[in-house]
CSV table of C-alpha atoms in Angstrom, one decimal:
chain,number,residue,atom,x,y,z
T,1,MET,CA,40.6,70.7,-49.4
T,2,ASN,CA,38.1,70.7,-46.6
T,3,ARG,CA,39.8,71.4,-43.4
T,4,ASP,CA,37.3,69.5,-41.3
T,5,ASN,CA,37.9,66.3,-43.3
T,6,PRO,CA,41.4,66.3,-44.3
T,7,CYS,CA,41.7,63.1,-46.5
T,8,ASP,CA,42.5,63.7,-50.1
T,9,CYS,CA,39.3,62.9,-52.1
T,10,SER,CA,41.1,61.8,-55.2
T,11,SER,CA,41.2,58.1,-54.4
T,12,ALA,CA,38.2,55.7,-55.2
T,13,ALA,CA,38.4,54.8,-51.4
T,14,GLU,CA,38.0,58.3,-50.0
T,15,LEU,CA,35.1,59.0,-52.4
T,16,LEU,CA,33.3,55.8,-51.2
T,17,ASN,CA,33.9,56.8,-47.4
T,18,ARG,CA,32.6,60.3,-48.0
T,19,ALA,CA,29.6,59.5,-50.4
T,20,CYS,CA,28.5,55.9,-50.5
T,21,PHE,CA,25.8,55.2,-47.8
T,22,CYS,CA,25.4,51.4,-48.5
T,23,LYS,CA,24.4,49.5,-45.5
T,24,THR,CA,26.7,46.3,-46.0
T,25,LEU,CA,26.1,44.5,-42.5
T,26,GLN,CA,23.6,41.7,-42.6
T,27,ARG,CA,22.9,42.0,-38.9
T,28,GLU,CA,20.6,39.1,-38.6
T,29,GLN,CA,23.2,36.8,-40.3
T,30,LEU,CA,25.8,38.3,-37.8
T,31,LEU,CA,23.9,37.6,-34.9
T,32,ALA,CA,23.0,34.2,-35.9
T,33,SER,CA,26.7,33.4,-36.6
T,34,LEU,CA,27.5,34.8,-33.1
T,35,GLN,CA,25.0,32.6,-31.3
T,36,ALA,CA,26.1,29.6,-33.2
T,37,GLN,CA,29.6,30.1,-31.7
T,38,ALA,CA,28.0,29.7,-28.2
T,39,LEU,CA,27.3,33.4,-27.6
T,40,PRO,CA,24.1,33.6,-25.5
T,41,ALA,CA,21.6,36.4,-26.6
T,42,GLU,CA,22.0,38.1,-23.2
T,43,VAL,CA,25.7,38.9,-23.8
T,44,LEU,CA,24.8,40.5,-27.1
T,45,GLN,CA,22.8,43.3,-25.6
T,46,HIS,CA,25.2,45.9,-26.6
T,47,GLU,CA,25.7,44.6,-30.3
T,48,ALA,CA,24.1,47.7,-31.7
T,49,GLN,CA,27.0,49.7,-30.2
T,50,LEU,CA,29.6,47.2,-31.3
T,51,PHE,CA,28.9,47.0,-34.9
T,52,SER,CA,28.3,49.8,-37.7
T,53,ASN,CA,26.1,48.8,-40.4
T,54,THR,CA,28.5,50.1,-43.0
T,55,ALA,CA,31.9,49.0,-44.6
T,56,THR,CA,35.0,51.5,-44.8
T,57,PHE,CA,37.6,51.7,-47.4
T,58,ILE,CA,41.4,52.3,-48.0
T,59,SER,CA,43.5,52.5,-51.2
T,60,PRO,CA,46.0,50.1,-52.3
T,61,ALA,CA,48.4,52.7,-51.7
T,62,GLN,CA,47.2,53.3,-48.2
T,63,TRP,CA,47.4,49.5,-47.6
T,64,GLN,CA,51.0,49.5,-48.7
T,65,GLN,CA,51.9,52.4,-46.5
T,66,LEU,CA,50.4,50.8,-43.5
T,67,GLN,CA,52.3,47.6,-44.1
T,68,ASN,CA,55.6,49.7,-44.5
T,69,LEU,CA,54.9,51.6,-41.3
T,70,VAL,CA,54.2,48.6,-39.2
T,71,GLN,CA,57.5,46.8,-40.7
T,72,ALA,CA,59.5,49.9,-40.1
T,73,VAL,CA,58.5,50.0,-36.5
T,74,MET,CA,59.1,46.2,-35.9
T,75,ARG,CA,62.7,46.7,-37.5
T,76,VAL,CA,63.6,49.7,-35.3
T,77,THR,CA,62.1,48.1,-32.1
T,78,ALA,CA,64.4,45.1,-32.7
T,79,LEU,CA,67.5,47.2,-32.7
T,80,PRO,CA,69.8,46.5,-29.8
T,81,ALA,CA,70.0,50.4,-29.0
T,82,TYR,CA,66.5,50.9,-29.0
T,83,ARG,CA,65.8,48.0,-26.6
T,84,GLN,CA,68.5,49.0,-24.2
T,85,ARG,CA,66.9,52.5,-24.4
T,86,VAL,CA,63.4,51.7,-23.6
T,87,LEU,CA,64.1,48.7,-21.1
T,88,ASN,CA,66.3,50.7,-18.9
T,89,ASN,CA,63.3,52.8,-18.2
T,90,ALA,CA,60.9,50.1,-17.8
T,91,PRO,CA,59.8,48.4,-14.6
T,92,ALA,CA,62.1,45.5,-13.5
T,93,LEU,CA,59.6,42.9,-14.4
T,94,ALA,CA,59.5,44.1,-17.9
T,95,GLN,CA,63.0,44.1,-18.5
T,96,ARG,CA,63.1,40.2,-18.7
T,97,PRO,CA,63.3,39.1,-22.4
T,98,SER,CA,60.4,37.1,-23.6
T,99,PRO,CA,60.8,34.4,-26.4
T,100,THR,CA,57.2,35.2,-27.5
T,101,ALA,CA,56.2,37.9,-30.1
T,102,GLY,CA,53.0,38.9,-28.4
T,103,VAL,CA,49.5,38.2,-29.7
T,104,PHE,CA,47.3,41.0,-31.1
T,105,MET,CA,49.4,43.9,-31.3
T,106,GLY,CA,47.3,46.9,-32.4
T,107,PHE,CA,48.5,49.7,-34.6
T,108,ASP,CA,46.0,52.6,-34.5
T,109,PHE,CA,46.0,55.0,-37.6
T,110,HIS,CA,44.5,58.2,-38.6
T,111,MET,CA,44.2,58.7,-42.3
T,112,SER,CA,45.6,62.0,-43.6
T,113,ASP,CA,46.7,63.7,-46.9
T,114,ALA,CA,50.4,62.8,-45.9
T,115,GLY,CA,49.4,59.1,-45.6
T,116,PRO,CA,48.5,57.0,-42.6
T,117,GLN,CA,49.6,58.3,-39.3
T,118,ILE,CA,50.3,55.9,-36.2
T,119,ILE,CA,48.4,57.4,-33.4
T,120,GLU,CA,49.6,54.8,-30.8
T,121,ILE,CA,50.6,51.2,-30.6
T,122,ASN,CA,48.8,48.6,-28.1
T,123,THR,CA,49.9,45.2,-27.1
T,124,ASN,CA,46.4,43.8,-26.0
T,125,ALA,CA,44.2,45.3,-28.7
T,126,GLY,CA,40.7,44.1,-28.3
T,127,GLY,CA,38.1,43.4,-30.9
T,128,ALA,CA,40.0,41.1,-33.5
T,129,PHE,CA,37.6,38.0,-32.9
T,130,LEU,CA,34.5,40.4,-33.1
T,131,ASN,CA,35.8,41.8,-36.5
T,132,ALA,CA,36.6,38.4,-37.9
T,133,ALA,CA,32.8,37.6,-37.4
T,134,LEU,CA,31.8,40.9,-38.7
T,135,LEU,CA,33.6,40.2,-42.1
T,136,SER,CA,31.4,37.1,-42.4
T,137,ALA,CA,28.1,38.9,-42.5
T,138,GLN,CA,29.0,41.7,-45.1
T,139,THR,CA,27.1,42.1,-48.3
T,140,ALA,CA,29.0,43.6,-51.3
T,141,CYS,CA,28.8,47.5,-51.6
T,142,CYS,CA,27.0,48.4,-54.7
T,143,ASN,CA,29.7,51.2,-55.5
T,144,ALA,CA,32.8,49.1,-54.6
T,145,ALA,CA,33.1,46.2,-56.9
T,146,GLY,CA,36.3,44.4,-56.4
T,147,ALA,CA,37.0,45.7,-52.9
T,148,LEU,CA,38.6,43.0,-50.9
T,149,PRO,CA,39.4,42.5,-47.2
T,150,VAL,CA,42.9,41.6,-46.0
T,151,LEU,CA,41.8,38.0,-45.0
T,152,LEU,CA,38.4,36.4,-44.9
T,153,GLN,CA,37.1,34.8,-41.6
T,154,PRO,CA,37.9,31.1,-42.3
T,155,GLN,CA,41.6,32.2,-43.0
T,156,LEU,CA,41.5,34.5,-39.8
T,157,ASP,CA,40.2,31.8,-37.6
T,158,ALA,CA,43.1,29.4,-38.7
T,159,GLU,CA,45.6,32.2,-38.4
T,160,PHE,CA,44.5,33.1,-34.7
T,161,VAL,CA,44.7,29.6,-33.7
T,162,ALA,CA,48.2,29.2,-35.5
T,163,MET,CA,49.2,32.5,-33.6
T,164,PHE,CA,48.5,31.2,-30.2
T,165,LYS,CA,50.3,27.7,-31.0
T,166,GLN,CA,53.3,29.6,-32.3
T,167,GLU,CA,53.5,31.7,-29.0
T,168,TRP,CA,53.6,28.3,-27.2
T,169,GLN,CA,56.0,26.9,-29.4
T,170,LEU,CA,58.4,29.7,-29.1
T,171,ALA,CA,58.2,29.2,-25.4
T,172,ARG,CA,57.8,25.5,-24.9
T,173,GLY,CA,59.0,23.9,-28.1
T,174,THR,CA,57.0,20.7,-29.0
T,175,GLN,CA,55.1,20.2,-25.7
T,176,PRO,CA,51.3,20.0,-26.4
T,177,LEU,CA,49.3,23.1,-25.9
T,178,ARG,CA,46.4,21.8,-23.8
T,179,CYS,CA,44.8,24.7,-22.0
T,180,ILE,CA,44.6,28.4,-22.5
T,181,ALA,CA,43.2,30.8,-20.0
T,182,ILE,CA,41.7,34.1,-21.2
T,183,VAL,CA,42.4,36.4,-18.1
T,184,ASP,CA,40.9,39.8,-17.3
T,185,GLU,CA,39.3,41.4,-14.4
T,186,ASN,CA,35.8,40.4,-13.7
T,187,PRO,CA,35.6,39.2,-17.4
T,188,SER,CA,31.6,38.6,-17.8
T,189,ALA,CA,31.4,42.4,-17.0
T,190,GLN,CA,33.8,43.6,-19.7
T,191,PHE,CA,32.3,45.4,-22.7
T,192,LEU,CA,34.2,43.0,-24.9
T,193,TYR,CA,33.3,39.9,-23.1
T,194,PRO,CA,31.4,38.5,-26.2
T,195,GLU,CA,34.8,38.1,-27.9
T,196,PHE,CA,36.3,36.3,-24.9
T,197,LEU,CA,33.5,33.6,-25.7
T,198,LEU,CA,34.3,33.8,-29.4
T,199,ALA,CA,37.9,33.0,-28.6
T,200,GLN,CA,37.0,30.4,-26.4
T,201,SER,CA,34.6,28.6,-28.8
T,202,LEU,CA,37.6,28.9,-31.6
T,203,PHE,CA,40.2,27.4,-29.4
T,204,GLU,CA,37.9,24.8,-28.1
T,205,ARG,CA,36.9,23.7,-31.9
T,206,ALA,CA,40.8,23.3,-32.3
T,207,GLY,CA,41.1,20.9,-29.5
T,208,ILE,CA,42.4,23.3,-26.9
T,209,LYS,CA,40.6,23.6,-23.6
T,210,THR,CA,39.8,27.2,-22.7
T,211,LEU,CA,38.8,28.9,-19.6
T,212,ILE,CA,37.8,32.6,-19.1
T,213,VAL,CA,39.2,33.7,-15.5
T,214,ASP,CA,39.6,36.6,-13.3
T,215,PRO,CA,43.2,36.8,-12.0
T,216,ARG,CA,41.9,36.5,-8.4
T,217,GLU,CA,40.8,33.0,-9.3
T,218,LEU,CA,44.3,31.8,-10.2
T,219,GLN,CA,46.4,29.6,-7.9
T,220,LEU,CA,50.2,28.6,-8.1
T,221,GLN,CA,51.1,25.3,-6.9
T,222,ASN,CA,54.5,23.4,-7.4
T,223,GLY,CA,55.5,25.8,-10.3
T,224,GLN,CA,52.4,25.4,-12.3
T,225,LEU,CA,49.4,27.8,-12.7
T,226,PHE,CA,46.0,26.6,-11.9
T,227,PHE,CA,42.4,27.4,-12.2
T,228,GLN,CA,40.6,25.2,-9.7
T,229,GLN,CA,42.2,21.7,-10.6
T,230,GLN,CA,43.0,22.7,-14.1
T,231,ILE,CA,46.6,23.3,-15.2
T,232,ILE,CA,46.9,26.4,-17.3
T,233,ASP,CA,49.6,26.3,-20.1
T,234,LEU,CA,49.1,29.5,-21.7
T,235,VAL,CA,47.4,32.9,-20.5
T,236,TYR,CA,45.9,35.2,-23.1
T,237,ASN,CA,46.5,38.3,-21.1
T,238,ARG,CA,43.6,41.1,-21.4
T,239,LEU,CA,44.6,43.0,-18.3
T,240,THR,CA,45.5,46.6,-18.5
T,241,ASP,CA,47.7,46.4,-15.5
T,242,PHE,CA,50.6,46.0,-18.0
T,243,SER,CA,53.5,45.6,-15.5
T,244,LEU,CA,51.1,43.4,-13.2
T,245,ALA,CA,51.6,45.6,-10.3
T,246,GLN,CA,48.4,45.7,-8.7
T,247,ALA,CA,47.9,43.2,-5.6
T,248,HIS,CA,45.2,41.1,-7.3
T,249,ASN,CA,47.5,40.4,-10.0
T,250,GLN,CA,50.2,39.0,-7.8
T,251,ILE,CA,49.8,35.3,-8.6
T,252,LEU,CA,50.0,36.0,-12.4
T,253,ARG,CA,53.0,38.1,-11.7
T,254,THR,CA,54.6,35.3,-9.7
T,255,ALA,CA,53.7,32.8,-12.4
T,256,TYR,CA,55.2,35.1,-15.1
T,257,GLU,CA,58.5,35.5,-12.8
T,258,GLN,CA,58.7,31.8,-12.6
T,259,ASP,CA,57.8,30.9,-16.2
T,260,ALA,CA,54.9,28.8,-14.5
T,261,ALA,CA,53.0,29.6,-17.7
T,262,VAL,CA,53.5,31.3,-21.1
T,263,LEU,CA,52.0,34.8,-20.7
T,264,THR,CA,51.1,36.8,-23.9
T,265,PRO,CA,51.1,39.6,-24.3
T,266,ASN,CA,53.3,40.4,-21.3
T,267,PRO,CA,55.1,43.2,-19.6
T,268,TYR,CA,58.2,43.1,-21.9
T,269,HIS,CA,55.9,43.4,-25.1
T,270,HIS,CA,54.3,46.4,-23.6
T,271,ALA,CA,57.7,48.0,-22.7
T,272,LEU,CA,59.1,47.4,-26.1
T,273,TYR,CA,56.0,48.5,-28.2
T,274,ALA,CA,53.1,50.1,-26.3
T,275,ASP,CA,54.6,52.6,-23.8
T,276,LYS,CA,53.8,55.9,-25.4
T,277,ARG,CA,57.0,57.3,-24.4
T,278,ASN,CA,58.3,55.2,-27.3
T,279,LEU,CA,56.7,57.4,-29.7
T,280,VAL,CA,59.0,60.2,-28.8
T,281,LEU,CA,61.9,58.0,-30.0
T,282,LEU,CA,60.2,56.7,-33.1
T,283,SER,CA,59.0,60.1,-34.3
T,284,ASP,CA,62.4,61.8,-33.9
T,285,SER,CA,65.0,61.5,-37.0
T,286,LYS,CA,68.0,62.5,-34.8
T,287,THR,CA,67.2,59.8,-32.3
T,288,LEU,CA,66.4,57.3,-34.8
T,289,ASN,CA,69.6,57.7,-36.5
T,290,ASP,CA,71.4,57.5,-33.3
T,291,LEU,CA,69.7,54.1,-32.6
T,292,GLY,CA,71.0,52.8,-35.7
T,293,ALA,CA,68.0,52.9,-37.9
T,294,THR,CA,68.2,52.8,-41.6
T,295,LEU,CA,67.7,56.0,-43.6
T,296,GLU,CA,64.4,54.5,-45.2
T,297,ASP,CA,63.1,53.4,-41.9
T,298,ILE,CA,63.8,57.1,-40.5
T,299,ASN,CA,62.1,58.6,-43.4
T,300,THR,CA,59.0,56.2,-43.1
T,301,LEU,CA,58.6,56.6,-39.5
T,302,VAL,CA,59.1,60.4,-39.4
T,303,ALA,CA,56.5,60.7,-42.0
T,304,GLY,CA,54.1,58.3,-40.5
T,305,ILE,CA,54.2,59.1,-36.7
T,306,PRO,CA,53.2,62.5,-35.5
T,307,HIS,CA,55.9,64.3,-33.7
T,308,THR,CA,55.6,63.4,-29.9
T,309,GLN,CA,57.3,64.9,-27.0
T,310,LEU,CA,57.5,64.2,-23.2
T,311,VAL,CA,55.6,66.5,-21.0
T,312,SER,CA,57.7,68.3,-18.3
T,313,ALA,CA,58.2,71.2,-16.3
T,314,ASP,CA,60.9,72.3,-18.7
T,315,ASN,CA,58.6,72.5,-21.7
T,316,ALA,CA,55.3,73.0,-20.0
T,317,SER,CA,54.9,76.7,-20.9
T,318,GLU,CA,55.8,75.9,-24.6
T,319,LEU,CA,53.4,73.0,-24.7
T,320,TRP,CA,50.6,75.0,-23.0
T,321,ASN,CA,51.0,77.8,-25.6
T,322,ALA,CA,50.9,75.2,-28.4
T,323,ARG,CA,48.2,73.1,-26.9
T,324,LYS,CA,45.6,73.6,-29.6
T,325,GLN,CA,47.7,71.5,-32.1
T,326,LEU,CA,48.4,68.9,-29.5
T,327,PHE,CA,46.9,65.6,-28.1
T,328,PHE,CA,47.9,64.7,-24.5
T,329,LYS,CA,48.1,61.2,-23.6
T,330,PRO,CA,49.2,59.3,-20.3
T,331,ALA,CA,52.5,57.4,-21.1
T,332,THR,CA,51.0,53.9,-19.9
T,333,GLY,CA,47.4,54.6,-20.7
T,334,TYR,CA,44.9,52.6,-22.7
T,335,GLY,CA,41.4,53.0,-24.4
T,336,SER,CA,41.7,56.8,-24.6
T,337,LYS,CA,41.4,57.0,-20.8
T,338,ALA,CA,42.7,60.3,-19.4
T,339,ALA,CA,43.6,61.5,-22.9
T,340,TYR,CA,42.8,65.2,-23.8
T,341,ARG,CA,42.6,67.2,-27.0
T,342,GLY,CA,44.6,70.3,-26.2
T,343,ASP,CA,42.0,72.7,-27.3
T,344,LYS,CA,39.7,71.2,-24.8
T,345,LEU,CA,42.1,71.7,-22.1
T,346,THR,CA,41.3,73.5,-18.8
T,347,GLN,CA,43.9,74.7,-16.2
T,348,ARG,CA,42.8,72.2,-13.8
T,349,VAL,CA,43.5,69.2,-16.1
T,350,TRP,CA,46.7,70.7,-17.3
T,351,GLN,CA,47.9,70.8,-13.7
T,352,GLU,CA,47.0,67.1,-13.2
T,353,ILE,CA,48.8,66.3,-16.5
T,354,LEU,CA,51.9,68.0,-15.2
T,355,GLN,CA,51.8,65.8,-12.1
T,356,ASN,CA,51.9,62.7,-14.0
T,357,ASP,CA,53.9,61.0,-17.0
T,358,TYR,CA,52.3,62.4,-20.2
T,359,VAL,CA,53.3,62.8,-23.8
T,360,ALA,CA,52.1,65.4,-26.3
T,361,GLN,CA,51.6,64.4,-29.9
T,362,GLN,CA,51.0,66.5,-32.9
T,363,GLN,CA,47.2,66.3,-33.6
T,364,VAL,CA,46.3,64.5,-36.7
T,365,PRO,CA,42.4,65.0,-37.2
T,366,PRO,CA,40.7,61.6,-38.0
T,367,SER,CA,39.1,61.2,-41.4
T,368,GLU,CA,35.4,60.7,-41.8
T,369,ARG,CA,33.0,58.0,-43.0
T,370,GLY,CA,29.5,59.1,-44.3
T,371,ILE,CA,26.7,57.0,-43.0
T,372,LEU,CA,22.9,56.7,-42.6
T,373,VAL,CA,21.4,57.2,-39.0
T,374,ASP,CA,17.7,56.8,-39.0
T,375,ASP,CA,17.9,57.3,-42.7
T,376,GLU,CA,19.5,60.7,-42.4
T,377,LYS,CA,23.0,61.2,-43.9
T,378,THR,CA,25.7,62.2,-41.4
T,379,SER,CA,29.5,61.6,-41.0
T,380,LEU,CA,31.4,60.0,-38.2
T,381,LYS,CA,35.1,60.1,-37.4
T,382,MET,CA,37.1,57.1,-38.4
T,383,ASP,CA,40.3,55.5,-37.3
T,384,ILE,CA,42.0,52.2,-38.7
T,385,ARG,CA,43.3,49.5,-36.4
T,386,ALA,CA,45.8,47.0,-37.8
T,387,TYR,CA,45.8,43.8,-35.7
T,388,VAL,CA,49.5,42.6,-36.0
T,389,TYR,CA,51.5,39.5,-35.0
T,390,ALA,CA,55.3,39.2,-35.5
T,391,GLY,CA,55.2,42.3,-37.9
T,392,ASN,CA,52.5,40.9,-40.3
T,393,ILE,CA,49.1,42.6,-40.5
T,394,GLN,CA,46.3,39.8,-40.0
T,395,LEU,CA,43.2,42.1,-40.2
T,396,LEU,CA,42.1,45.8,-40.4
T,397,ALA,CA,39.2,47.3,-38.7
T,398,ALA,CA,37.7,50.5,-38.5
T,399,ARG,CA,36.1,52.3,-35.5
T,400,LEU,CA,33.6,54.9,-36.3
T,401,TYR,CA,32.6,57.3,-33.6
T,402,GLN,CA,31.8,61.0,-32.5
T,403,GLY,CA,33.4,62.9,-29.6
T,404,GLN,CA,37.1,63.5,-28.5
T,405,THR,CA,38.3,59.9,-28.7
T,406,THR,CA,37.2,56.6,-30.0
T,407,ASN,CA,34.1,55.0,-28.3
T,408,PHE,CA,31.3,52.6,-28.5
T,409,ARG,CA,28.4,55.1,-27.6
T,410,THR,CA,27.8,56.7,-30.9
T,411,GLN,CA,24.7,55.8,-32.9
T,412,GLY,CA,25.5,54.3,-36.1
T,413,GLY,CA,29.1,53.8,-35.0
T,414,GLY,CA,31.2,50.9,-33.6
T,415,PHE,CA,33.5,48.5,-35.5
T,416,ALA,CA,33.4,48.4,-39.3
T,417,PRO,CA,35.2,46.2,-41.7
T,418,VAL,CA,38.0,47.7,-43.8
T,419,PHE,CA,38.1,46.8,-47.7
T,420,VAL,CA,40.9,47.8,-49.9
T,421,ALA,CA,39.3,49.5,-53.0
T,422,GLY,CA,41.4,50.7,-55.9
């Protein structure tokens, strides 16, 4: 086994990832498709960073393992003892139960000899609309006859609309869904702003008025949430202030408290699934047993989630000594911000970690994808994101990158479609 590239080479999928250098993206077709969905050329200035030219592959066995892990997580997080445990430590706003399931949960995986490993779980995972469009502009890989995506774009478009309608029905029953607001700070300046426009276009084609709004632009009047004169029924929440604690999110927070609009995902979803301290529970067999998990789910989770610990003064010395095998993440972090590989830690950063809420996770090196950059063969790191709703995987996407953590700054990197190849 190559220690720098830990995946088992025996599967057809892994051989394709290592040794097939086909460029499968028809970039002109993709850009034409995006522009046809109301994306102006100027918002696509970073598209070369968003999309890789190549597809990626997993085996049927890995696809089954991904599904098993996601479903085991969802079963355990539904246990009353688990919910009591995590919600007792959550902000007060997050302890209020929500009838909704939360759109676009993201399970991020590294692929290893031991099978897929859940690196983290997110509740407002970005990129689904972009990756659905990316699937529509692929040509077949010459070496991967019969490889298939999880779903094709027309099915995904319908499923995404149905997901938001389902969230609305869970909260409001048979009332009509008339208006969705996609809410993020300064949305037009966000790197993933193009997907806000894609979502807006998709929802409006489905007959739902859709706005893209900064939370500072919201108003609350007579128990209803407004943007200008438009009543907002449902908020697609893209904020990274997961507990809505910042002052400029106060209107949205109050609207959530008063049930003036349906908010998805929301603080309750984040507390249940995405706080990284939850991985401490989900990766420990004794804790899982105490919470009432089945033996099958315990075995699945312990095998598929790298051992994770809380960082504290009590174990600081032990963790520092073992740091080269660990990855340190802020408990409520996102997007790899303030996350550190242990072998790169300085004493200054270590002291900052000790002053904040962090977890230490056993490192699982990412697998690699061979690609062509300027006609030269090279390899990029790869992780797999599963977009999940109510326990079902809707879409898989890879992120190809170089560096300590995922990013969209690597030449040849970016989002890449995932195909299941036997």
